[in-house]
Amino acid sequence: MDSGSEKIIEAKIRDIFNIAIKNGEKRAGNFLDPAEQQIAEAVARNFPGAGYYFEGGHGEAERKVLVAFPEYLKDEPFFVPIRAIRVTPRDPDEHPGHRDYLGAVLGLGISRDKVGDIIVTKTGADIIVKEEVAEYIGLNLSRVGNVPVAVEEISLKEVAAVERSYKEIKGTVASLRLDAIASLAFGISRSKMAPYIKGENVRLNFKTVKDPSAEVKEGDVISAARLGRARVVEIGGSSKKGRIYVTVHKYTG
């Protein structure tokens, strides 16, 4: 995310807080990715007397909406305007992927910030969306790519559990630099990974990083364009040669 995009997000989040405080109400925005949620948390510190939380529709949600409110409304009930729809290929032998479902929804003219998580299952996908677009998707989404689909609205409680499959990768690195860890995770030489990072193709904890020497910590998430996503699950001790033991989970589904 470049500085211009960050400023736009900051302005939108400030508007949510300002309107909530001015009107004395709880107010929800559109979906934010994890990096945008970090921006929201930073903006929130400029609003003493205001509270906030994030809601994504299910326990493992990555994309979430911000709900802001005056602190005195903290315990007031609030219906977060998000819905869940289930998309099922009519041919059970067809299995579209995450990009296929996302592309089909955006192809209806719906902006990305109206769409939350997409949980792909063996039989289709459950998609979290803002309330105002749920009915429109239900009426107009008939295909995902070339695959005919059926669409129904479900309750948020019915959303499928997230099942993250991964490949465990263990190895040693010379340092905890981003290029070294990413090289291990994605099976690319460090000499090739460094310029890949400089080309703004890699995100660390959902923020684009251009510095190959950026430090990586246990628990960090590395995303690389066209290569996938991995989490650093363990940083161990050092070998006799001074290399650091690292365990990474590279997500495969």
Backbone as JSON, one array per atom type, in Angstrom:
{
  "sequence": "MDSGSEKIIEAKIRDIFNIAIKNGEKRAGNFLDPAEQQIAEAVARNFPGAGYYFEGGHGEAERKVLVAFPEYLKDEPFFVPIRAIRVTPRDPDEHPGHRDYLGAVLGLGISRDKVGDIIVTKTGADIIVKEEVAEYIGLNLSRVGNVPVAVEEISLKEVAAVERSYKEIKGTVASLRLDAIASLAFGISRSKMAPYIKGENVRLNFKTVKDPSAEVKEGDVISAARLGRARVVEIGGSSKKGRIYVTVHKYTG",
  "N": [[0.84, -1.19, 0.0], [0.69, 2.15, -0.98], [1.74, 5.5, 0.06], [-0.21, 7.33, -0.69], [-2.54, 5.78, -0.88], [-2.75, 4.98, 1.76], [-3.34, 7.41, 3.01], [-5.86, 7.92, 2.0], [-7.33, 5.82, 3.12], [-6.97, 6.45, 5.83], [-8.38, 8.89, 5.94], [-11.0, 8.04, 5.39], [-11.48, 6.45, 7.62], [-11.24, 8.29, 9.7], [-13.51, 9.78, 9.11], [-15.52, 7.95, 9.78], [-15.22, 7.76, 12.58], [-15.66, 10.47, 13.27], [-18.33, 10.91, 12.43], [-19.67, 9.03, 14.0], [-19.19, 10.03, 16.57], [-20.25, 12.63, 16.39], [-22.97, 12.12, 15.84], [-23.65, 10.56, 17.95], [-23.68, 7.67, 17.93], [-23.31, 4.16, 17.1], [-21.22, 3.21, 14.48], [-20.6, 1.58, 11.43], [-18.0, 0.75, 9.13], [-16.67, -0.1, 5.87], [-15.23, -3.22, 4.68], [-11.97, -3.96, 5.88], [-8.6, -4.82, 5.18], [-5.98, -6.69, 6.92], [-3.72, -4.91, 7.08], [-4.92, -2.43, 6.71], [-6.53, -2.42, 8.94], [-4.63, -2.04, 10.9], [-3.95, 0.58, 10.35], [-6.36, 1.77, 11.03], [-6.4, 1.33, 13.79], [-4.32, 2.99, 14.56], [-5.35, 5.5, 13.83], [-7.51, 5.6, 15.56], [-6.38, 6.22, 17.99], [-6.28, 8.92, 18.02], [-8.69, 9.78, 18.82], [-9.76, 10.33, 21.63], [-11.98, 9.14, 24.1], [-13.54, 7.75, 22.43], [-14.6, 4.54, 21.28], [-13.91, 1.33, 19.73], [-14.26, -1.55, 17.59], [-13.51, -4.56, 15.72], [-15.2, -6.5, 13.27], [-15.72, -9.49, 11.57], [-17.46, -11.46, 10.85], [-16.97, -14.17, 11.25], [-15.09, -16.44, 13.34], [-12.39, -16.74, 12.52], [-11.84, -14.61, 10.92], [-10.23, -12.57, 8.47], [-10.47, -10.26, 6.89], [-12.18, -7.42, 8.0], [-14.85, -5.33, 9.28], [-14.79, -2.02, 10.59], [-16.14, -0.89, 13.6], [-17.12, 2.0, 15.08], [-17.6, 4.18, 17.92], [-18.99, 6.47, 20.4], [-17.56, 6.36, 23.64], [-19.4, 6.09, 25.71], [-21.4, 4.57, 24.65], [-20.61, 2.01, 24.66], [-21.7, -0.42, 25.71], [-24.07, -0.65, 24.4], [-26.37, -2.44, 22.34], [-25.69, -3.51, 18.97], [-26.28, -3.99, 15.57], [-24.23, -5.37, 13.32], [-23.81, -4.56, 9.98], [-23.47, -6.94, 8.1], [-23.53, -9.8, 5.95], [-23.9, -13.28, 5.02], [-23.29, -15.32, 2.21], [-23.86, -18.3, 0.4], [-22.26, -20.0, -2.12], [-22.69, -22.35, -4.57], [-21.4, -24.64, -6.85], [-23.26, -25.93, -9.58], [-22.56, -28.25, -10.79], [-21.16, -30.83, -9.17], [-18.6, -31.72, -9.62], [-17.06, -29.63, -10.33], [-14.7, -27.23, -9.21], [-14.16, -24.27, -8.38], [-11.65, -21.77, -7.54], [-10.43, -19.53, -4.91], [-9.75, -17.05, -6.16], [-11.39, -17.19, -8.38], [-14.0, -17.06, -7.33], [-13.89, -14.54, -6.08], [-13.35, -12.9, -8.3], [-15.7, -13.27, -9.76], [-17.64, -12.07, -8.14], [-16.69, -9.4, -7.95], [-16.89, -8.84, -10.6], [-19.51, -8.22, -10.91], [-19.65, -5.6, -10.5], [-19.23, -4.79, -7.94], [-17.49, -3.25, -5.31], [-14.25, -3.94, -3.87], [-14.1, -3.43, -1.12], [-16.57, -4.02, -0.15], [-16.68, -6.65, 0.21], [-15.96, -9.34, 2.28], [-14.26, -11.99, 3.87], [-13.63, -14.91, 1.9], [-14.49, -18.12, 2.06], [-13.41, -20.99, 0.88], [-14.74, -24.13, 0.2], [-15.11, -27.75, 0.02], [-17.39, -28.07, -1.4], [-18.13, -25.64, -2.46], [-18.35, -22.17, -1.8], [-18.35, -19.93, 0.97], [-19.24, -16.62, 1.39], [-18.55, -13.56, 2.87], [-20.24, -10.53, 3.07], [-21.05, -6.99, 2.75], [-24.17, -5.85, 4.02], [-25.73, -4.34, 2.22], [-25.18, -5.26, -0.33], [-25.77, -7.91, -0.48], [-28.3, -8.99, -1.34], [-28.29, -8.19, -4.01], [-26.13, -9.63, -5.07], [-27.13, -12.21, -4.72], [-29.2, -12.21, -6.58], [-27.95, -11.81, -9.01], [-25.57, -13.24, -9.39], [-24.7, -15.82, -11.26], [-22.84, -17.4, -12.42], [-19.55, -18.64, -11.87], [-16.72, -17.9, -13.24], [-16.79, -20.08, -15.87], [-18.55, -21.73, -14.71], [-21.73, -22.74, -13.8], [-23.66, -21.63, -11.01], [-25.38, -21.95, -7.83], [-26.95, -19.72, -5.56], [-27.38, -18.8, -2.2], [-28.59, -17.17, 0.74], [-27.14, -17.42, 3.93], [-27.02, -17.88, 7.52], [-24.7, -16.15, 9.66], [-23.75, -17.88, 11.54], [-23.71, -20.25, 10.22], [-21.58, -20.22, 8.54], [-18.84, -21.78, 7.0], [-16.19, -23.45, 8.73], [-12.84, -22.27, 8.79], [-10.38, -23.96, 7.07], [-7.11, -24.36, 7.03], [-4.73, -25.55, 5.03], [-1.34, -26.58, 4.94], [2.18, -26.62, 4.13], [4.82, -27.79, 5.96], [7.9, -26.31, 6.48], [11.22, -26.7, 7.24], [14.35, -25.33, 8.1], [17.59, -23.73, 7.88], [18.82, -20.41, 8.31], [20.96, -17.65, 7.44], [20.5, -15.25, 8.66], [17.86, -13.28, 10.18], [16.71, -11.79, 8.21], [14.33, -10.48, 5.85], [14.63, -11.31, 3.15], [16.07, -13.66, 3.45], [14.4, -15.38, 5.0], [12.1, -15.46, 3.39], [13.16, -16.62, 1.13], [13.66, -19.22, 2.03], [11.01, -19.98, 2.62], [9.64, -19.88, 0.15], [11.17, -21.23, -1.65], [13.06, -20.03, -3.35], [16.07, -18.65, -4.56], [18.14, -16.57, -2.49], [19.39, -14.48, -3.8], [17.69, -13.97, -5.89], [15.36, -13.4, -4.57], [15.79, -10.98, -3.2], [15.77, -8.76, -5.16], [13.15, -9.17, -5.92], [11.71, -8.47, -3.7], [12.44, -5.76, -3.53], [11.1, -4.89, -5.72], [8.55, -4.46, -4.83], [6.89, -6.66, -4.41], [6.38, -8.17, -2.22], [4.84, -8.69, 0.92], [4.96, -7.98, 4.37], [3.44, -9.02, 7.19], [1.12, -8.08, 6.0], [1.75, -5.62, 4.98], [3.3, -3.85, 2.39], [6.71, -4.3, 1.78], [9.84, -2.96, 0.97], [12.42, -3.33, 1.6], [14.91, -5.63, 1.63], [16.35, -6.35, 3.88], [14.72, -6.16, 6.06], [13.66, -7.01, 9.33], [12.49, -10.17, 10.42], [10.12, -11.72, 12.54], [9.11, -14.26, 14.92], [5.94, -15.61, 14.25], [5.29, -13.8, 12.31], [3.76, -12.97, 9.15], [4.32, -13.67, 5.8], [3.72, -12.58, 2.58], [3.85, -13.22, -0.83], [3.66, -12.05, -4.09], [2.19, -14.1, -6.49], [3.52, -16.25, -5.45], [2.58, -17.08, -3.0], [1.63, -17.51, 0.49], [3.06, -17.42, 3.74], [3.71, -18.41, 7.14], [5.81, -17.62, 9.85], [6.49, -19.89, 12.14], [8.19, -20.79, 14.09], [11.22, -19.8, 15.57], [14.26, -21.0, 16.18], [17.2, -22.11, 17.95], [20.74, -21.73, 17.27], [22.85, -23.25, 14.81], [25.95, -25.17, 14.8], [27.45, -23.83, 13.0], [26.53, -21.33, 13.21], [24.16, -20.67, 11.96], [20.63, -19.99, 11.85], [17.93, -21.82, 13.13], [14.82, -22.32, 11.6], [11.28, -22.6, 11.36], [8.7, -22.81, 9.06], [5.36, -22.34, 7.95], [3.97, -22.9, 4.95], [1.22, -21.87, 3.27], [-1.13, -23.86, 1.55], [-3.7, -23.98, 0.77]],
  "CA": [[0.0, 0.0, 0.0], [1.52, 3.34, -1.03], [1.35, 6.54, 1.01], [-1.46, 7.93, -1.13], [-3.63, 4.88, -0.5], [-2.88, 5.03, 3.22], [-4.01, 8.66, 3.38], [-7.29, 7.77, 1.66], [-7.9, 4.95, 4.16], [-7.0, 7.24, 7.07], [-9.47, 9.87, 5.84], [-12.28, 7.33, 5.51], [-11.62, 5.99, 9.0], [-11.54, 9.49, 10.5], [-14.91, 10.12, 8.87], [-16.36, 7.02, 10.55], [-15.18, 8.19, 13.97], [-16.28, 11.79, 13.41], [-19.78, 10.78, 12.31], [-20.15, 8.29, 15.17], [-19.15, 10.93, 17.73], [-21.19, 13.74, 16.16], [-24.36, 11.65, 15.89], [-23.87, 9.76, 19.15], [-24.16, 6.38, 17.46], [-22.33, 3.19, 16.63], [-21.2, 3.29, 13.02], [-19.73, 0.58, 10.8], [-17.44, 1.09, 7.83], [-16.57, -1.22, 4.96], [-14.22, -4.19, 5.08], [-10.56, -3.58, 5.88], [-7.68, -5.94, 5.29], [-5.21, -6.54, 8.16], [-2.89, -3.71, 7.07], [-5.82, -1.29, 6.9], [-6.96, -2.45, 10.34], [-3.56, -1.42, 11.67], [-4.11, 2.02, 10.16], [-7.53, 2.17, 11.82], [-6.01, 1.36, 15.2], [-3.51, 4.19, 14.76], [-6.25, 6.65, 13.76], [-8.37, 5.58, 16.75], [-5.68, 6.84, 19.13], [-6.51, 10.36, 17.95], [-10.07, 10.05, 19.22], [-10.01, 9.98, 23.03], [-13.41, 9.13, 24.41], [-14.23, 6.91, 21.45], [-14.23, 3.13, 21.3], [-14.06, 0.68, 18.43], [-13.9, -2.97, 17.48], [-13.58, -5.09, 14.36], [-16.07, -7.67, 13.12], [-15.57, -10.07, 10.24], [-18.52, -12.42, 10.55], [-16.64, -15.5, 11.75], [-14.01, -16.39, 14.3], [-11.06, -16.68, 11.92], [-11.9, -13.6, 9.86], [-9.06, -11.76, 8.15], [-11.03, -8.97, 6.5], [-13.18, -7.05, 9.0], [-15.34, -3.95, 9.27], [-14.56, -1.24, 11.8], [-17.3, -0.28, 14.25], [-16.67, 3.07, 15.97], [-18.7, 4.69, 18.74], [-18.61, 7.19, 21.63], [-17.3, 5.38, 24.69], [-20.58, 5.87, 26.56], [-22.29, 3.61, 23.99], [-19.88, 0.75, 24.58], [-22.52, -1.59, 26.03], [-25.31, -0.63, 23.63], [-26.38, -3.46, 21.28], [-25.53, -2.97, 17.61], [-26.31, -5.0, 14.52], [-23.22, -5.08, 12.31], [-24.48, -4.83, 8.7], [-22.8, -7.88, 7.2], [-24.31, -10.99, 5.64], [-23.14, -14.39, 4.43], [-23.95, -16.02, 1.12], [-23.23, -19.58, 0.04], [-22.24, -20.19, -3.57], [-22.46, -23.78, -4.81], [-21.43, -25.05, -8.26], [-24.34, -26.88, -9.87], [-21.87, -29.5, -11.1], [-20.31, -31.12, -8.0], [-17.23, -32.03, -10.04], [-16.37, -28.36, -10.58], [-14.17, -26.69, -7.96], [-13.49, -22.98, -8.56], [-10.79, -21.34, -6.45], [-10.7, -18.24, -4.26], [-9.7, -15.96, -7.15], [-12.55, -17.32, -9.26], [-15.17, -16.53, -6.63], [-13.72, -13.1, -5.91], [-13.5, -12.27, -9.61], [-17.1, -13.31, -10.16], [-18.37, -11.06, -7.36], [-16.26, -8.07, -8.38], [-17.37, -8.68, -11.96], [-20.87, -7.68, -10.86], [-19.54, -4.16, -10.26], [-19.15, -4.57, -6.5], [-16.13, -2.87, -4.93], [-13.58, -4.91, -2.99], [-14.33, -3.17, 0.3], [-17.88, -4.53, 0.23], [-16.55, -8.1, 0.29], [-15.07, -9.79, 3.34], [-13.57, -13.24, 3.61], [-14.21, -15.94, 1.04], [-14.04, -19.41, 2.58], [-13.64, -22.01, -0.14], [-14.93, -25.46, 0.77], [-15.13, -28.83, -0.97], [-18.64, -28.02, -2.16], [-18.42, -24.3, -2.94], [-17.7, -21.12, -1.03], [-19.15, -19.01, 1.78], [-18.69, -15.29, 1.17], [-19.06, -12.54, 3.78], [-20.39, -9.28, 2.32], [-21.86, -5.96, 3.4], [-25.6, -6.11, 3.9], [-26.37, -3.66, 1.1], [-24.93, -5.91, -1.62], [-26.09, -9.34, -0.39], [-29.43, -9.35, -2.21], [-27.88, -7.99, -5.41], [-25.31, -10.78, -5.46], [-28.01, -13.37, -4.82], [-30.03, -12.13, -7.78], [-27.2, -11.64, -10.24], [-24.43, -14.14, -9.55], [-25.18, -17.1, -11.81], [-21.68, -18.17, -12.84], [-18.21, -18.35, -11.39], [-16.02, -18.29, -14.46], [-17.73, -20.76, -16.77], [-19.27, -22.72, -13.91], [-23.03, -22.31, -13.27], [-23.72, -21.77, -9.55], [-26.58, -21.58, -7.08], [-26.59, -18.79, -4.49], [-28.37, -18.67, -1.14], [-28.11, -16.48, 1.93], [-27.08, -18.25, 5.13], [-26.7, -17.11, 8.71], [-23.27, -16.1, 9.95], [-23.42, -19.06, 12.32], [-23.57, -21.38, 9.31], [-20.37, -20.07, 7.72], [-17.94, -22.92, 7.17], [-14.95, -23.2, 9.46], [-11.67, -22.11, 7.92], [-9.42, -25.06, 7.15], [-5.9, -23.92, 6.35], [-3.74, -26.59, 4.8], [-0.02, -25.97, 4.77], [3.37, -27.46, 4.07], [5.79, -27.35, 6.96], [9.26, -26.21, 5.94], [12.23, -26.46, 8.26], [15.66, -25.08, 7.52], [18.42, -22.76, 8.59], [19.11, -19.18, 7.58], [22.12, -16.93, 7.95], [20.0, -14.16, 9.5], [16.4, -13.17, 10.17], [16.31, -10.84, 7.19], [13.17, -10.89, 5.07], [15.0, -12.06, 1.95], [16.52, -15.0, 3.84], [13.25, -16.17, 5.42], [11.24, -15.64, 2.22], [13.85, -17.57, 0.26], [13.38, -20.53, 2.6], [9.58, -20.27, 2.54], [9.12, -20.01, -1.21], [12.05, -22.04, -2.47], [13.73, -19.2, -4.34], [17.37, -18.23, -4.05], [18.15, -15.26, -1.85], [19.81, -13.49, -4.8], [16.5, -13.64, -6.7], [14.31, -12.87, -3.69], [16.07, -9.59, -2.84], [15.17, -7.82, -6.12], [11.7, -9.38, -5.94], [11.21, -7.63, -2.59], [12.63, -4.36, -3.92], [10.09, -4.59, -6.73], [7.27, -4.3, -4.13], [6.09, -7.87, -4.62], [6.31, -8.94, -0.98], [4.26, -8.0, 2.08], [5.27, -8.52, 5.69], [2.28, -8.69, 8.04], [0.13, -7.43, 5.15], [2.23, -4.33, 4.51], [4.36, -3.98, 1.39], [8.05, -3.96, 2.27], [10.79, -2.89, -0.13], [13.76, -3.52, 2.14], [15.2, -7.06, 1.84], [16.97, -6.58, 5.19], [13.73, -6.0, 7.13], [13.74, -8.12, 10.28], [11.32, -11.03, 10.54], [9.98, -12.28, 13.88], [8.23, -15.41, 15.05], [4.54, -15.24, 14.13], [5.08, -12.92, 11.16], [3.18, -13.53, 7.92], [4.95, -13.16, 4.58], [2.93, -12.83, 1.38], [4.6, -12.88, -2.03], [2.83, -12.12, -5.29], [2.31, -15.29, -7.34], [4.25, -17.32, -4.77], [1.77, -17.58, -1.9], [1.7, -16.91, 1.82], [3.69, -18.3, 4.73], [3.83, -17.88, 8.5], [6.98, -18.08, 10.6], [5.9, -20.46, 13.35], [9.18, -21.0, 15.14], [12.62, -19.43, 15.38], [14.97, -21.77, 17.2], [18.57, -21.73, 18.27], [21.7, -21.65, 16.18], [23.65, -24.43, 14.53], [27.36, -25.01, 15.12], [28.0, -22.87, 12.04], [25.96, -20.02, 13.47], [22.92, -20.44, 11.22], [19.46, -19.99, 12.74], [16.89, -22.78, 12.77], [13.52, -21.67, 11.38], [10.18, -23.43, 10.85], [7.72, -21.99, 8.35], [4.2, -23.01, 7.36], [3.56, -22.29, 3.68], [-0.17, -22.26, 3.05], [-1.38, -24.49, 0.26], [-5.13, -23.95, 0.47]],
  "C": [[0.88, 1.24, 0.0], [0.96, 4.41, -0.1], [0.03, 7.2, 0.62], [-2.66, 7.1, -0.73], [-3.85, 4.91, 1.0], [-3.62, 6.28, 3.66], [-5.51, 8.59, 3.09], [-7.98, 6.92, 2.73], [-8.02, 5.72, 5.47], [-8.17, 8.22, 7.07], [-10.83, 9.2, 6.01], [-12.53, 6.89, 6.95], [-11.91, 7.17, 9.93], [-13.0, 9.9, 10.33], [-15.84, 9.24, 9.69], [-16.4, 7.45, 12.02], [-15.9, 9.52, 14.17], [-17.8, 11.7, 13.36], [-20.37, 10.08, 13.53], [-20.22, 9.2, 16.39], [-20.17, 12.05, 17.59], [-22.63, 13.31, 16.36], [-24.67, 10.85, 17.15], [-24.4, 8.39, 18.81], [-22.99, 5.43, 17.21], [-22.4, 3.17, 15.11], [-20.18, 2.31, 12.45], [-19.25, 1.07, 9.44], [-17.5, -0.12, 6.9], [-15.45, -2.15, 5.41], [-12.81, -3.63, 4.92], [-9.71, -4.84, 5.91], [-6.81, -5.72, 6.53], [-4.33, -5.29, 8.21], [-3.74, -2.47, 7.31], [-6.37, -1.26, 8.32], [-5.9, -1.84, 11.24], [-3.62, 0.1, 11.55], [-5.27, 2.53, 11.01], [-7.19, 2.27, 13.3], [-5.17, 2.6, 15.51], [-4.38, 5.44, 14.75], [-7.09, 6.75, 15.04], [-7.71, 6.25, 17.94], [-5.84, 8.35, 19.14], [-7.91, 10.76, 18.37], [-10.31, 9.59, 20.65], [-11.5, 10.08, 23.33], [-14.22, 8.33, 23.42], [-13.73, 5.47, 21.58], [-14.4, 2.54, 19.91], [-13.81, -0.81, 18.58], [-14.02, -3.38, 16.03], [-14.46, -6.33, 14.35], [-15.98, -8.18, 11.69], [-16.58, -11.15, 9.9], [-18.24, -13.85, 10.96], [-15.34, -15.42, 12.54], [-12.62, -16.23, 13.73], [-10.96, -15.59, 10.86], [-10.59, -12.83, 9.72], [-9.49, -10.35, 7.76], [-12.19, -8.64, 7.45], [-13.64, -5.62, 8.79], [-15.02, -3.32, 10.62], [-15.89, -0.71, 12.31], [-16.78, 0.73, 15.27], [-17.87, 3.65, 16.72], [-18.16, 5.55, 19.88], [-18.5, 6.17, 22.77], [-18.53, 5.09, 25.54], [-21.59, 4.91, 25.93], [-21.68, 2.2, 23.93], [-20.77, -0.47, 24.77], [-23.85, -1.62, 25.28], [-25.27, -1.7, 22.54], [-26.29, -2.8, 19.9], [-25.5, -4.13, 16.62], [-25.3, -4.6, 13.45], [-23.77, -5.48, 10.94], [-23.66, -5.68, 7.73], [-23.65, -9.13, 7.08], [-23.38, -12.07, 5.09], [-23.96, -15.02, 3.32], [-23.16, -17.28, 0.81], [-23.38, -19.78, -1.46], [-21.84, -21.64, -3.84], [-22.49, -24.09, -6.3], [-22.53, -26.08, -8.49], [-23.78, -28.24, -10.28], [-20.91, -29.79, -9.96], [-18.87, -31.47, -8.35], [-16.42, -30.78, -10.36], [-15.94, -27.75, -9.25], [-13.42, -25.37, -8.22], [-12.65, -22.63, -7.33], [-11.18, -19.98, -5.92], [-10.74, -17.1, -5.28], [-10.91, -15.99, -8.07], [-13.79, -16.72, -8.61], [-15.07, -15.01, -6.47], [-13.93, -12.38, -7.23], [-14.95, -12.22, -10.06], [-17.92, -12.25, -9.43], [-17.99, -9.65, -7.81], [-16.73, -7.78, -9.8], [-18.8, -8.17, -12.04], [-20.86, -6.17, -10.62], [-19.47, -3.8, -8.79], [-17.71, -4.26, -6.12], [-15.57, -3.84, -3.9], [-13.9, -4.68, -1.53], [-15.73, -3.56, 0.77], [-17.85, -6.04, 0.46], [-15.55, -8.47, 1.37], [-14.36, -11.06, 2.95], [-14.36, -14.13, 2.66], [-13.64, -17.27, 1.51], [-14.41, -20.48, 1.57], [-13.71, -23.38, 0.53], [-14.91, -26.51, -0.34], [-16.36, -28.76, -1.87], [-18.98, -26.64, -2.71], [-17.67, -23.26, -2.16], [-18.73, -20.34, -0.23], [-18.47, -17.65, 1.71], [-19.36, -14.3, 2.12], [-19.11, -11.22, 3.01], [-21.13, -8.25, 3.17], [-23.33, -6.2, 3.08], [-26.2, -5.52, 2.63], [-26.13, -4.32, -0.25], [-25.35, -7.38, -1.63], [-27.21, -9.74, -1.35], [-29.05, -9.23, -3.68], [-27.05, -9.17, -5.9], [-26.19, -12.01, -5.64], [-28.83, -13.39, -6.09], [-29.23, -12.18, -9.07], [-26.01, -12.58, -10.44], [-24.94, -15.51, -10.0], [-24.03, -18.0, -12.25], [-20.43, -17.71, -12.11], [-17.28, -18.84, -12.48], [-17.04, -18.87, -15.43], [-18.62, -21.75, -16.04], [-20.61, -22.16, -13.41], [-23.09, -22.58, -11.76], [-25.1, -21.43, -9.02], [-26.13, -20.71, -5.91], [-27.72, -18.73, -3.48], [-27.76, -17.9, 0.02], [-28.17, -17.44, 3.11], [-26.81, -17.35, 6.33], [-25.2, -17.13, 8.94], [-22.83, -17.32, 10.76], [-23.19, -20.28, 11.44], [-22.31, -21.31, 8.46], [-19.39, -21.19, 8.04], [-16.69, -22.51, 7.95], [-13.78, -23.13, 8.48], [-10.72, -23.29, 8.15], [-8.19, -24.67, 6.34], [-4.92, -25.09, 6.24], [-2.39, -25.93, 4.52], [1.05, -27.05, 4.66], [4.36, -26.93, 5.08], [7.2, -27.41, 6.37], [10.21, -25.88, 7.07], [13.58, -26.26, 7.59], [16.46, -24.14, 8.39], [18.68, -21.56, 7.69], [20.28, -18.47, 8.23], [21.71, -15.81, 8.9], [18.49, -14.14, 9.4], [15.92, -12.06, 9.23], [15.13, -11.39, 6.38], [13.57, -11.71, 3.85], [15.44, -13.48, 2.28], [15.34, -15.89, 4.2], [12.34, -16.46, 4.23], [11.85, -16.63, 1.25], [13.59, -19.0, 0.73], [11.92, -20.91, 2.37], [9.11, -20.6, 1.13], [10.06, -20.73, -2.17], [12.73, -21.29, -3.59], [15.05, -18.72, -3.75], [17.3, -16.82, -3.47], [18.52, -14.16, -2.85], [18.65, -13.07, -5.7], [15.42, -13.0, -5.83], [14.54, -11.4, -3.36], [15.5, -8.6, -3.85], [13.66, -7.97, -6.22], [11.05, -8.53, -4.85], [11.32, -6.16, -2.96], [11.6, -3.92, -4.96], [8.68, -4.49, -6.17], [6.33, -5.47, -4.38], [5.85, -8.66, -3.34], [5.72, -8.07, 0.14], [4.65, -8.74, 3.35], [4.18, -8.05, 6.64], [1.33, -7.76, 7.3], [0.51, -6.02, 4.72], [3.37, -4.54, 3.51], [5.68, -3.48, 1.95], [9.01, -4.0, 1.09], [12.22, -3.16, 0.31], [14.03, -5.0, 2.4], [15.78, -7.37, 3.22], [16.0, -6.42, 6.35], [13.74, -7.23, 8.03], [12.41, -8.86, 10.38], [11.31, -11.65, 11.93], [9.06, -13.49, 13.86], [6.78, -14.94, 15.03], [4.25, -14.35, 12.94], [4.52, -13.68, 9.96], [3.84, -12.85, 6.72], [4.09, -13.55, 3.39], [3.74, -12.37, 0.18], [3.72, -13.07, -3.26], [3.21, -13.33, -6.14], [3.06, -16.45, -6.68], [3.47, -17.88, -3.58], [2.0, -16.84, -0.6], [2.29, -17.92, 2.79], [3.74, -17.6, 6.08], [5.06, -18.47, 9.17], [6.47, -18.59, 11.94], [6.91, -20.7, 14.46], [10.56, -20.53, 14.69], [13.39, -20.07, 16.52], [16.36, -21.23, 17.49], [19.45, -21.71, 17.04], [22.46, -22.97, 16.03], [25.11, -24.16, 14.91], [28.02, -23.99, 14.19], [27.38, -21.48, 12.2], [24.7, -19.69, 12.69], [21.73, -20.66, 12.15], [18.42, -20.98, 12.23], [15.54, -22.07, 12.69], [12.52, -22.7, 10.86], [9.11, -22.51, 10.29], [6.57, -22.87, 7.88], [3.82, -22.25, 6.1], [2.17, -22.8, 3.35], [-0.38, -22.77, 1.64], [-2.85, -24.48, -0.11], [-5.86, -23.05, 1.42]]
}
